[in-house]
mmCIF file of C-alpha atoms and ligand atoms in Angstrom:
data_model
loop_
_atom_site.group_PDB
_atom_site.id
_atom_site.type_symbol
_atom_site.label_atom_id
_atom_site.label_comp_id
_atom_site.label_asym_id
_atom_site.label_seq_id
_atom_site.Cartn_x
_atom_site.Cartn_y
_atom_site.Cartn_z
ATOM 1 C CA UNK A 10 145.467 53.871 11.738
ATOM 2 C CA UNK A 11 144.226 55.878 8.703
ATOM 3 C CA UNK A 12 140.734 57.313 9.464
ATOM 4 C CA UNK A 13 137.839 58.782 7.309
ATOM 5 C CA UNK A 14 134.858 60.765 8.901
ATOM 6 C CA UNK A 15 131.651 60.351 7.395
ATOM 7 C CA UNK A 16 128.007 61.224 8.116
ATOM 8 C CA UNK A 17 126.368 57.818 7.784
ATOM 9 C CA UNK A 18 127.951 54.484 8.055
ATOM 10 C CA UNK A 19 125.907 50.995 7.200
ATOM 11 C CA UNK A 20 127.475 47.867 8.258
ATOM 12 C CA UNK A 21 125.875 44.782 6.364
ATOM 13 C CA UNK A 22 124.579 43.991 2.900
ATOM 14 C CA UNK A 23 121.188 41.948 3.102
ATOM 15 C CA UNK A 24 117.899 43.622 2.428
ATOM 16 C CA UNK A 25 118.018 45.901 5.478
ATOM 17 C CA UNK A 26 121.418 47.205 4.700
ATOM 18 C CA UNK A 27 120.860 47.991 1.092
ATOM 19 C CA UNK A 28 117.296 49.619 1.886
ATOM 20 C CA UNK A 29 118.940 51.758 4.446
ATOM 21 C CA UNK A 30 121.517 52.571 1.759
ATOM 22 C CA UNK A 31 118.926 53.583 -0.924
ATOM 23 C CA UNK A 32 117.124 56.048 1.663
ATOM 24 C CA UNK A 33 120.161 57.322 3.035
ATOM 25 C CA UNK A 34 121.637 58.045 -0.146
ATOM 26 C CA UNK A 35 118.474 59.476 -1.592
ATOM 27 C CA UNK A 36 118.366 61.883 1.544
ATOM 28 C CA UNK A 37 121.816 63.153 0.978
ATOM 29 C CA UNK A 38 123.706 61.431 3.747
ATOM 30 C CA UNK A 39 126.119 59.904 1.594
ATOM 31 C CA UNK A 40 126.120 56.573 2.986
ATOM 32 C CA UNK A 41 129.369 54.050 3.026
ATOM 33 C CA UNK A 42 128.186 50.508 3.289
ATOM 34 C CA UNK A 43 130.489 47.709 4.209
ATOM 35 C CA UNK A 44 129.456 44.551 2.876
ATOM 36 C CA UNK A 45 130.701 42.273 5.620
ATOM 37 C CA UNK A 46 131.878 38.447 4.874
ATOM 38 C CA UNK A 47 128.949 37.375 2.738
ATOM 39 C CA UNK A 48 127.969 40.279 0.394
ATOM 40 C CA UNK A 49 124.207 40.157 -0.331
ATOM 41 C CA UNK A 50 123.752 38.149 3.084
ATOM 42 C CA UNK A 51 121.769 34.921 3.557
ATOM 43 C CA UNK A 52 119.539 35.552 0.492
ATOM 44 C CA UNK A 53 122.718 34.654 -1.666
ATOM 45 C CA UNK A 54 122.576 31.494 -0.295
ATOM 46 C CA UNK A 55 118.773 30.798 -0.748
ATOM 47 C CA UNK A 56 117.089 29.591 -3.865
ATOM 48 C CA UNK A 57 113.841 31.327 -5.206
ATOM 49 C CA UNK A 58 112.270 33.807 -3.315
ATOM 50 C CA UNK A 59 108.600 33.605 -4.021
ATOM 51 C CA UNK A 60 107.051 35.865 -1.212
ATOM 52 C CA UNK A 61 108.706 39.368 -2.096
ATOM 53 C CA UNK A 62 106.015 41.663 -3.271
ATOM 54 C CA UNK A 63 106.741 43.193 -6.567
ATOM 55 C CA UNK A 64 108.160 39.812 -8.256
ATOM 56 C CA UNK A 65 105.000 37.978 -9.032
ATOM 57 C CA UNK A 66 107.013 34.879 -10.632
ATOM 58 C CA UNK A 67 109.597 34.920 -7.805
ATOM 59 C CA UNK A 68 113.327 35.805 -8.113
ATOM 60 C CA UNK A 69 116.504 34.071 -7.331
ATOM 61 C CA UNK A 70 117.847 35.294 -3.992
ATOM 62 C CA UNK A 71 121.366 36.368 -5.431
ATOM 63 C CA UNK A 72 119.794 38.138 -8.579
ATOM 64 C CA UNK A 73 117.220 40.083 -5.955
ATOM 65 C CA UNK A 74 120.338 41.250 -3.850
ATOM 66 C CA UNK A 75 122.183 42.303 -6.838
ATOM 67 C CA UNK A 76 119.273 44.430 -7.838
ATOM 68 C CA UNK A 77 119.050 45.854 -4.229
ATOM 69 C CA UNK A 78 122.876 46.835 -4.754
ATOM 70 C CA UNK A 79 122.473 48.370 -7.996
ATOM 71 C CA UNK A 80 119.644 50.370 -6.922
ATOM 72 C CA UNK A 81 121.864 51.636 -3.753
ATOM 73 C CA UNK A 82 124.490 52.491 -5.861
ATOM 74 C CA UNK A 83 122.219 54.113 -8.470
ATOM 75 C CA UNK A 84 121.515 56.969 -5.896
ATOM 76 C CA UNK A 85 125.197 57.144 -4.853
ATOM 77 C CA UNK A 86 125.815 54.919 -2.077
ATOM 78 C CA UNK A 87 129.492 54.199 -1.348
ATOM 79 C CA UNK A 88 129.510 50.168 -1.382
ATOM 80 C CA UNK A 89 132.747 48.585 -0.226
ATOM 81 C CA UNK A 90 133.976 45.275 0.621
ATOM 82 C CA UNK A 91 135.214 44.904 3.938
ATOM 83 C CA UNK A 92 134.055 43.771 7.632
ATOM 84 C CA UNK A 93 133.744 45.709 10.775
ATOM 85 C CA UNK A 94 136.048 44.198 13.193
ATOM 86 C CA UNK A 95 135.750 46.475 16.256
ATOM 87 C CA UNK A 96 133.622 49.126 17.446
ATOM 88 C CA UNK A 97 133.797 52.240 19.832
ATOM 89 C CA UNK A 98 130.494 53.933 20.220
ATOM 90 C CA UNK A 99 131.069 57.296 22.611
ATOM 91 C CA UNK A 100 128.714 60.229 23.118
ATOM 92 C CA UNK A 101 131.525 61.991 21.167
ATOM 93 C CA UNK A 102 131.200 59.961 18.068
ATOM 94 C CA UNK A 103 131.382 56.351 16.894
ATOM 95 C CA UNK A 104 134.556 54.828 15.849
ATOM 96 C CA UNK A 105 134.438 51.478 13.596
ATOM 97 C CA UNK A 106 137.283 49.657 12.702
ATOM 98 C CA UNK A 107 137.395 47.957 9.229
ATOM 99 C CA UNK A 108 139.457 44.994 8.578
ATOM 100 C CA UNK A 109 141.615 45.676 11.517
ATOM 101 C CA UNK A 110 143.335 48.431 9.736
ATOM 102 C CA UNK A 111 141.273 51.489 8.652
ATOM 103 C CA UNK A 112 138.858 53.542 11.050
ATOM 104 C CA UNK A 113 135.618 55.039 9.986
ATOM 105 C CA UNK A 114 134.324 57.648 12.198
ATOM 106 C CA UNK A 115 130.497 58.144 11.775
ATOM 107 C CA UNK A 116 128.050 60.358 13.013
ATOM 108 C CA UNK A 117 125.254 57.912 12.620
ATOM 109 C CA UNK A 118 125.813 53.977 12.316
ATOM 110 C CA UNK A 119 123.178 51.558 11.104
ATOM 111 C CA UNK A 120 123.681 48.237 11.910
ATOM 112 C CA UNK A 121 122.597 45.415 9.496
ATOM 113 C CA UNK A 122 124.749 42.618 10.193
ATOM 114 C CA UNK A 123 122.036 40.030 9.960
ATOM 115 C CA UNK A 124 122.419 36.259 11.326
ATOM 116 C CA UNK A 125 124.154 33.212 10.482
ATOM 117 C CA UNK A 126 123.234 29.550 10.558
ATOM 118 C CA UNK A 127 123.548 27.737 13.707
ATOM 119 C CA UNK A 128 125.374 24.465 14.215
ATOM 120 C CA UNK A 129 124.467 21.328 16.309
ATOM 121 C CA UNK A 130 127.871 21.347 18.229
ATOM 122 C CA UNK A 131 128.370 17.540 17.526
ATOM 123 C CA UNK A 132 131.796 16.150 17.452
ATOM 124 C CA UNK A 133 133.280 16.111 14.054
ATOM 125 C CA UNK A 134 130.556 18.893 12.792
ATOM 126 C CA UNK A 135 133.622 21.221 12.471
ATOM 127 C CA UNK A 136 136.259 18.683 11.087
ATOM 128 C CA UNK A 137 133.671 17.391 8.190
ATOM 129 C CA UNK A 138 132.593 20.829 7.398
ATOM 130 C CA UNK A 139 133.230 20.975 3.741
ATOM 131 C CA UNK A 140 133.662 17.261 3.362
ATOM 132 C CA UNK A 141 130.032 16.352 3.646
ATOM 133 C CA UNK A 142 128.984 18.616 6.365
ATOM 134 C CA UNK A 143 127.070 22.042 5.146
ATOM 135 C CA UNK A 144 124.843 24.559 6.220
ATOM 136 C CA UNK A 145 123.590 25.324 2.669
ATOM 137 C CA UNK A 146 122.007 23.048 0.102
ATOM 138 C CA UNK A 147 122.218 25.641 -2.606
ATOM 139 C CA UNK A 148 125.673 26.196 -2.036
ATOM 140 C CA UNK A 149 126.799 22.699 -1.884
ATOM 141 C CA UNK A 150 124.069 20.397 -2.992
ATOM 142 C CA UNK A 151 125.540 19.911 -6.342
ATOM 143 C CA UNK A 152 128.365 17.896 -4.811
ATOM 144 C CA UNK A 153 125.978 15.066 -3.708
ATOM 145 C CA UNK A 154 124.125 14.560 -6.936
ATOM 146 C CA UNK A 155 122.914 11.109 -6.928
ATOM 147 C CA UNK A 156 123.722 10.559 -3.492
ATOM 148 C CA UNK A 157 121.981 9.900 -0.172
ATOM 149 C CA UNK A 158 121.821 13.232 2.254
ATOM 150 C CA UNK A 159 120.464 14.187 5.843
ATOM 151 C CA UNK A 160 118.700 17.217 6.498
ATOM 152 C CA UNK A 161 118.570 18.469 10.139
ATOM 153 C CA UNK A 162 115.789 20.828 11.159
ATOM 154 C CA UNK A 163 112.050 21.061 11.100
ATOM 155 C CA UNK A 164 111.749 24.824 10.363
ATOM 156 C CA UNK A 165 110.996 26.586 6.704
ATOM 157 C CA UNK A 166 115.000 26.284 5.878
ATOM 158 C CA UNK A 167 115.048 22.783 6.660
ATOM 159 C CA UNK A 168 111.975 22.270 4.344
ATOM 160 C CA UNK A 169 113.441 24.404 1.702
ATOM 161 C CA UNK A 170 116.916 22.758 1.648
ATOM 162 C CA UNK A 171 115.507 19.354 1.741
ATOM 163 C CA UNK A 172 113.216 20.235 -1.192
ATOM 164 C CA UNK A 173 116.213 21.602 -3.039
ATOM 165 C CA UNK A 174 118.561 18.466 -2.282
ATOM 166 C CA UNK A 175 115.559 16.223 -3.219
ATOM 167 C CA UNK A 176 115.969 17.382 -6.980
ATOM 168 C CA UNK A 177 119.595 16.449 -7.120
ATOM 169 C CA UNK A 178 120.136 13.754 -4.588
ATOM 170 C CA UNK A 179 118.910 10.140 -4.469
ATOM 171 C CA UNK A 180 117.271 10.033 -1.063
ATOM 172 C CA UNK A 181 117.202 12.920 1.382
ATOM 173 C CA UNK A 182 116.346 12.099 5.164
ATOM 174 C CA UNK A 183 114.929 14.704 6.970
ATOM 175 C CA UNK A 184 115.564 14.646 10.894
ATOM 176 C CA UNK A 185 113.014 16.178 13.002
ATOM 177 C CA UNK A 186 113.468 16.168 16.799
ATOM 178 C CA UNK A 187 109.699 16.360 17.598
ATOM 179 C CA UNK A 188 106.670 14.765 16.222
ATOM 180 C CA UNK A 189 105.569 17.831 14.149
ATOM 181 C CA UNK A 190 107.152 20.425 11.810
ATOM 182 C CA UNK A 191 107.441 24.121 12.607
ATOM 183 C CA UNK A 192 107.666 24.800 8.919
ATOM 184 C CA UNK A 193 104.752 26.520 7.173
ATOM 185 C CA UNK A 194 101.976 24.144 6.023
ATOM 186 C CA UNK A 195 102.693 24.900 2.103
ATOM 187 C CA UNK A 196 106.550 24.213 2.402
ATOM 188 C CA UNK A 197 105.530 20.887 4.620
ATOM 189 C CA UNK A 198 102.861 19.889 1.948
ATOM 190 C CA UNK A 199 105.658 20.632 -1.064
ATOM 191 C CA UNK A 200 108.009 18.412 1.204
ATOM 192 C CA UNK A 201 105.840 15.725 2.022
ATOM 193 C CA UNK A 202 104.805 15.229 -1.877
ATOM 194 C CA UNK A 203 108.339 14.441 -2.800
ATOM 195 C CA UNK A 204 108.780 10.788 -3.297
ATOM 196 C CA UNK A 205 112.613 10.573 -2.359
ATOM 197 C CA UNK A 206 112.137 12.386 0.826
ATOM 198 C CA UNK A 207 111.924 10.554 4.107
ATOM 199 C CA UNK A 208 111.098 12.116 7.367
ATOM 200 C CA UNK A 209 112.136 10.847 10.372
ATOM 201 C CA UNK A 210 110.358 12.159 13.281
ATOM 202 C CA UNK A 211 111.461 12.213 17.014
ATOM 203 C CA UNK A 212 115.014 11.840 15.659
ATOM 204 C CA UNK A 213 118.148 13.127 16.742
ATOM 205 C CA UNK A 214 121.989 12.830 15.508
ATOM 206 C CA UNK A 215 124.461 11.212 17.955
ATOM 207 C CA UNK A 216 127.521 11.103 15.470
ATOM 208 C CA UNK A 217 128.871 11.929 12.478
ATOM 209 C CA UNK A 218 130.938 9.118 11.449
ATOM 210 C CA UNK A 219 133.836 9.539 8.772
ATOM 211 C CA UNK A 220 137.534 10.584 9.194
ATOM 212 C CA UNK A 221 138.148 12.800 6.302
ATOM 213 C CA UNK A 222 134.864 12.495 4.663
ATOM 214 C CA UNK A 223 131.253 11.906 6.037
ATOM 215 C CA UNK A 224 130.256 8.229 5.580
ATOM 216 C CA UNK A 225 127.557 7.532 7.705
ATOM 217 C CA UNK A 226 125.182 9.570 10.433
ATOM 218 C CA UNK A 227 124.195 7.938 13.671
ATOM 219 C CA UNK A 228 120.653 8.919 14.936
ATOM 220 C CA UNK A 229 118.575 8.008 17.985
ATOM 221 C CA UNK A 230 114.697 7.904 18.525
ATOM 222 C CA UNK A 231 114.221 10.057 21.361
ATOM 223 C CA UNK A 232 110.798 8.501 22.274
ATOM 224 C CA UNK A 233 111.812 4.696 21.696
ATOM 225 C CA UNK A 234 115.511 5.111 22.309
ATOM 226 C CA UNK A 235 116.032 3.135 19.197
ATOM 227 C CA UNK A 236 119.446 3.633 17.804
ATOM 228 C CA UNK A 237 120.172 3.339 14.009
ATOM 229 C CA UNK A 238 122.601 4.265 11.087
ATOM 230 C CA UNK A 239 121.766 6.231 7.971
ATOM 231 C CA UNK A 240 124.378 5.634 5.130
ATOM 232 C CA UNK A 241 124.726 9.242 3.667
ATOM 233 C CA UNK A 242 127.537 11.232 2.510
ATOM 234 C CA UNK A 243 125.851 14.693 3.127
ATOM 235 C CA UNK A 244 124.804 16.444 6.299
ATOM 236 C CA UNK A 245 122.960 19.488 5.970
ATOM 237 C CA UNK A 246 122.297 21.669 9.243
ATOM 238 C CA UNK A 247 119.124 23.889 8.959
ATOM 239 C CA UNK A 248 118.190 24.614 12.455
ATOM 240 C CA UNK A 249 117.851 28.358 12.562
ATOM 241 C CA UNK A 250 120.017 31.222 13.056
ATOM 242 C CA UNK A 251 122.005 33.403 15.400
ATOM 243 C CA UNK A 252 122.375 37.221 15.092
ATOM 244 C CA UNK A 253 125.840 38.662 13.968
ATOM 245 C CA UNK A 254 125.940 41.206 16.686
ATOM 246 C CA UNK A 255 129.111 40.024 18.724
ATOM 247 C CA UNK A 256 131.510 43.272 18.206
ATOM 248 C CA UNK A 257 128.443 45.627 19.498
ATOM 249 C CA UNK A 258 127.764 43.468 22.902
ATOM 250 C CA UNK A 259 129.784 45.877 25.213
ATOM 251 C CA UNK A 260 127.784 48.802 23.916
ATOM 252 C CA UNK A 261 124.309 47.567 22.746
ATOM 253 C CA UNK A 262 121.360 46.144 24.916
ATOM 254 C CA UNK A 263 120.724 42.728 23.660
ATOM 255 C CA UNK A 264 118.570 39.834 24.397
ATOM 256 C CA UNK A 265 119.798 36.509 25.628
ATOM 257 C CA UNK A 266 120.183 35.354 22.154
ATOM 258 C CA UNK A 267 122.208 38.344 21.007
ATOM 259 C CA UNK A 268 119.290 40.086 19.164
ATOM 260 C CA UNK A 269 119.809 43.984 19.283
ATOM 261 C CA UNK A 270 117.002 45.580 21.307
ATOM 262 C CA UNK A 271 115.377 48.802 19.629
ATOM 263 C CA UNK A 272 113.030 51.233 20.940
ATOM 264 C CA UNK A 273 109.560 49.835 20.108
ATOM 265 C CA UNK A 274 108.387 50.952 16.706
ATOM 266 C CA UNK A 275 111.802 52.346 15.979
ATOM 267 C CA UNK A 276 115.366 51.426 14.832
ATOM 268 C CA UNK A 277 116.898 53.364 17.890
ATOM 269 C CA UNK A 278 119.031 51.140 19.980
ATOM 270 C CA UNK A 279 120.235 52.386 23.648
ATOM 271 C CA UNK A 280 123.358 54.203 22.090
ATOM 272 C CA UNK A 281 122.220 57.807 20.394
ATOM 273 C CA UNK A 282 123.298 57.838 16.736
ATOM 274 C CA UNK A 283 123.316 53.938 16.516
ATOM 275 C CA UNK A 284 120.163 52.194 14.857
ATOM 276 C CA UNK A 285 119.790 48.472 14.005
ATOM 277 C CA UNK A 286 117.683 47.041 11.287
ATOM 278 C CA UNK A 287 116.960 43.775 9.863
ATOM 279 C CA UNK A 288 117.798 40.350 11.259
ATOM 280 C CA UNK A 289 120.239 41.692 13.756
ATOM 281 C CA UNK A 290 117.164 43.023 15.825
ATOM 282 C CA UNK A 291 114.463 40.540 14.526
ATOM 283 C CA UNK A 292 114.024 37.211 15.991
ATOM 284 C CA UNK A 293 110.392 36.882 15.107
ATOM 285 C CA UNK A 294 109.810 37.656 11.587
ATOM 286 C CA UNK A 295 113.286 37.520 9.869
ATOM 287 C CA UNK A 296 111.908 37.819 6.203
ATOM 288 C CA UNK A 297 113.694 39.735 3.557
ATOM 289 C CA UNK A 298 110.561 42.123 3.167
ATOM 290 C CA UNK A 299 110.704 42.788 6.930
ATOM 291 C CA UNK A 300 114.466 43.367 6.829
ATOM 292 C CA UNK A 301 113.912 45.825 4.009
ATOM 293 C CA UNK A 302 111.125 47.620 6.036
ATOM 294 C CA UNK A 303 113.231 48.344 8.890
ATOM 295 C CA UNK A 304 116.358 49.282 6.733
ATOM 296 C CA UNK A 305 114.128 52.020 5.437
ATOM 297 C CA UNK A 306 113.203 52.880 9.167
ATOM 298 C CA UNK A 307 116.890 53.054 10.284
ATOM 299 C CA UNK A 308 117.734 55.353 7.255
ATOM 300 C CA UNK A 309 114.536 57.623 8.054
ATOM 301 C CA UNK A 310 115.805 57.732 11.988
ATOM 302 C CA UNK A 311 119.143 58.296 11.189
ATOM 303 C CA UNK A 312 118.455 61.248 8.931
ATOM 304 C CA UNK A 313 116.134 62.785 11.472
ATOM 305 C CA UNK A 314 118.600 62.241 14.425
ATOM 306 C CA UNK A 315 121.499 63.804 11.972
ATOM 307 C CA UNK A 316 119.396 66.724 11.210
ATOM 308 C CA UNK A 317 118.178 67.140 14.978
ATOM 309 C CA UNK A 318 122.053 66.963 15.760
ATOM 310 C CA UNK A 319 122.918 69.730 13.021
ATOM 311 C CA UNK A 320 119.864 71.841 14.410
ATOM 312 C CA UNK A 321 120.997 71.993 18.019
ATOM 313 C CA UNK A 322 124.699 72.642 17.041
ATOM 314 C CA UNK A 323 123.679 75.717 15.043
ATOM 315 C CA UNK A 324 121.442 76.928 17.986
ATOM 316 C CA UNK A 325 124.361 76.424 20.341
ATOM 317 C CA UNK A 326 126.274 78.622 17.844
ATOM 318 C CA UNK A 327 123.748 81.350 17.946
ATOM 319 C CA UNK A 328 123.365 81.699 21.397
HETATM 320 P P1 NDP B 427 113.341 28.267 12.584
HETATM 321 O O1 NDP B 427 113.909 28.915 13.959
HETATM 322 O O2 NDP B 427 112.069 28.469 12.327
HETATM 323 O O3 NDP B 427 113.498 26.512 12.904
HETATM 324 C C1 NDP B 427 114.548 25.837 13.300
HETATM 325 C C2 NDP B 427 114.250 24.227 13.476
HETATM 326 O O4 NDP B 427 115.214 23.876 13.598
HETATM 327 C C3 NDP B 427 113.259 24.006 14.372
HETATM 328 O O5 NDP B 427 112.228 23.378 13.582
HETATM 329 C C4 NDP B 427 113.973 23.511 15.328
HETATM 330 O O6 NDP B 427 113.240 22.251 16.201
HETATM 331 C C5 NDP B 427 114.990 22.822 14.776
HETATM 332 N N1 NDP B 427 116.130 22.728 15.697
HETATM 333 C C6 NDP B 427 116.670 23.603 16.534
HETATM 334 N N2 NDP B 427 117.919 23.167 17.150
HETATM 335 C C7 NDP B 427 117.800 21.725 17.217
HETATM 336 C C8 NDP B 427 118.644 20.915 17.257
HETATM 337 N N3 NDP B 427 119.781 21.189 18.096
HETATM 338 N N4 NDP B 427 118.412 19.843 16.677
HETATM 339 C C9 NDP B 427 117.282 19.525 15.881
HETATM 340 N N5 NDP B 427 116.454 20.438 15.207
HETATM 341 C C10 NDP B 427 116.885 21.552 15.882
HETATM 342 O O7 NDP B 427 114.309 28.603 11.477
HETATM 343 P P2 NDP B 427 114.318 28.790 9.936
HETATM 344 O O8 NDP B 427 115.821 29.071 9.573
HETATM 345 O O9 NDP B 427 113.802 27.514 9.339
HETATM 346 O O10 NDP B 427 113.471 29.779 9.509
HETATM 347 C C11 NDP B 427 113.702 31.054 10.232
HETATM 348 C C12 NDP B 427 112.678 32.000 9.612
HETATM 349 O O11 NDP B 427 112.931 32.327 8.360
HETATM 350 C C13 NDP B 427 111.382 31.660 9.953
HETATM 351 O O12 NDP B 427 110.621 32.714 10.082
HETATM 352 C C14 NDP B 427 111.109 31.116 8.569
HETATM 353 O O13 NDP B 427 109.635 31.269 8.022
HETATM 354 C C15 NDP B 427 111.736 31.962 7.596
HETATM 355 N N6 NDP B 427 112.058 31.262 6.455
HETATM 356 C C16 NDP B 427 111.048 31.430 5.358
HETATM 357 C C17 NDP B 427 111.165 30.838 4.097
HETATM 358 C C18 NDP B 427 110.674 30.962 2.898
HETATM 359 O O14 NDP B 427 109.266 31.488 3.203
HETATM 360 N N7 NDP B 427 110.869 30.881 1.684
HETATM 361 C C19 NDP B 427 112.746 30.081 3.613
HETATM 362 C C20 NDP B 427 113.390 29.950 5.064
HETATM 363 C C21 NDP B 427 113.127 30.601 6.275
HETATM 364 P P3 NDP B 427 111.943 22.616 16.880
HETATM 365 O O15 NDP B 427 110.652 22.903 15.980
HETATM 366 O O16 NDP B 427 111.624 21.413 17.697
HETATM 367 O O17 NDP B 427 112.156 23.773 17.835
#
């Protein structure tokens, strides 16, 4: 396989990866960044971002990620389309296979692979994916204009997806498995003010009905046991995310959910020269601004690590 030797590799292209690329390129590390399966990350499938400082009027997620990318390119970051498909972290260097056919040997690796939407695991969920089942209202909501849809979840994502769909659809049912929502008060208030949104409390999905297209959703009230059918053509799952860290699990310390563990107050992992930032290592805050913050930290940590390594090598040469 063709091999390329570089100083600093960044895997992933959300706010963490792009921020790491901005800092690493300004520090002269000539970073190469592989964008992964979804260039720009999760923000490219969101609507307006209203809580990122510096955008007083809010900004579209995809637009914001284009700005991040542009800024990283401005300082010379080498941004490429491609997937890290395997890794080998050793004390003598780190090898990362790209698209199963190209190897990057990097002295420092910054992991910013983010997280992906979780699914319920219902029979038919996979079969009907793209045929009524979706995890992204912004991507697919358009196809359900004027129709009745269901959103599952009770966090900010569910509230945001349901509010977005309410603008397009005739009716939006939100299935909440407990008797309260986890979403922030402001998002809940916004959701509850929408006249075509109905929240079904203590409600879980038991079945997705439909062979080639979703036709209805069977639900159960987990307090009363009452079962009912919702006639809906769209089913949007918004129940949180899992970190995209599978390929690193042989080498890196992780928690039970797969979030990479870093040394407190830094982005150092248990492997020297490998740093983790953004949602791949954060199961608490998961915000664009915190991801960007840890991306900055990862580039600074990588810079220090590489400088120390160079210094040690020079000292060894002298002695
Ligand atoms: P969360 O983990 O916050 O919420 C997931 C929700 O899904 C919970 O309410 C949970 O229910 C529910 N859920 C989980 N599994 C199931 C299941 N099997 N069946 C039914 N319901 C289930 O994830 P989010 O993606 O909503 O948010 C992640 C982070 O991103 C949060 O910090 C959030 O604040 C942030 N965010 C911010 C936004 C913004 O500010 N614009 C927009 C979107 C997200 P339960 O409560 O019962 O556990």
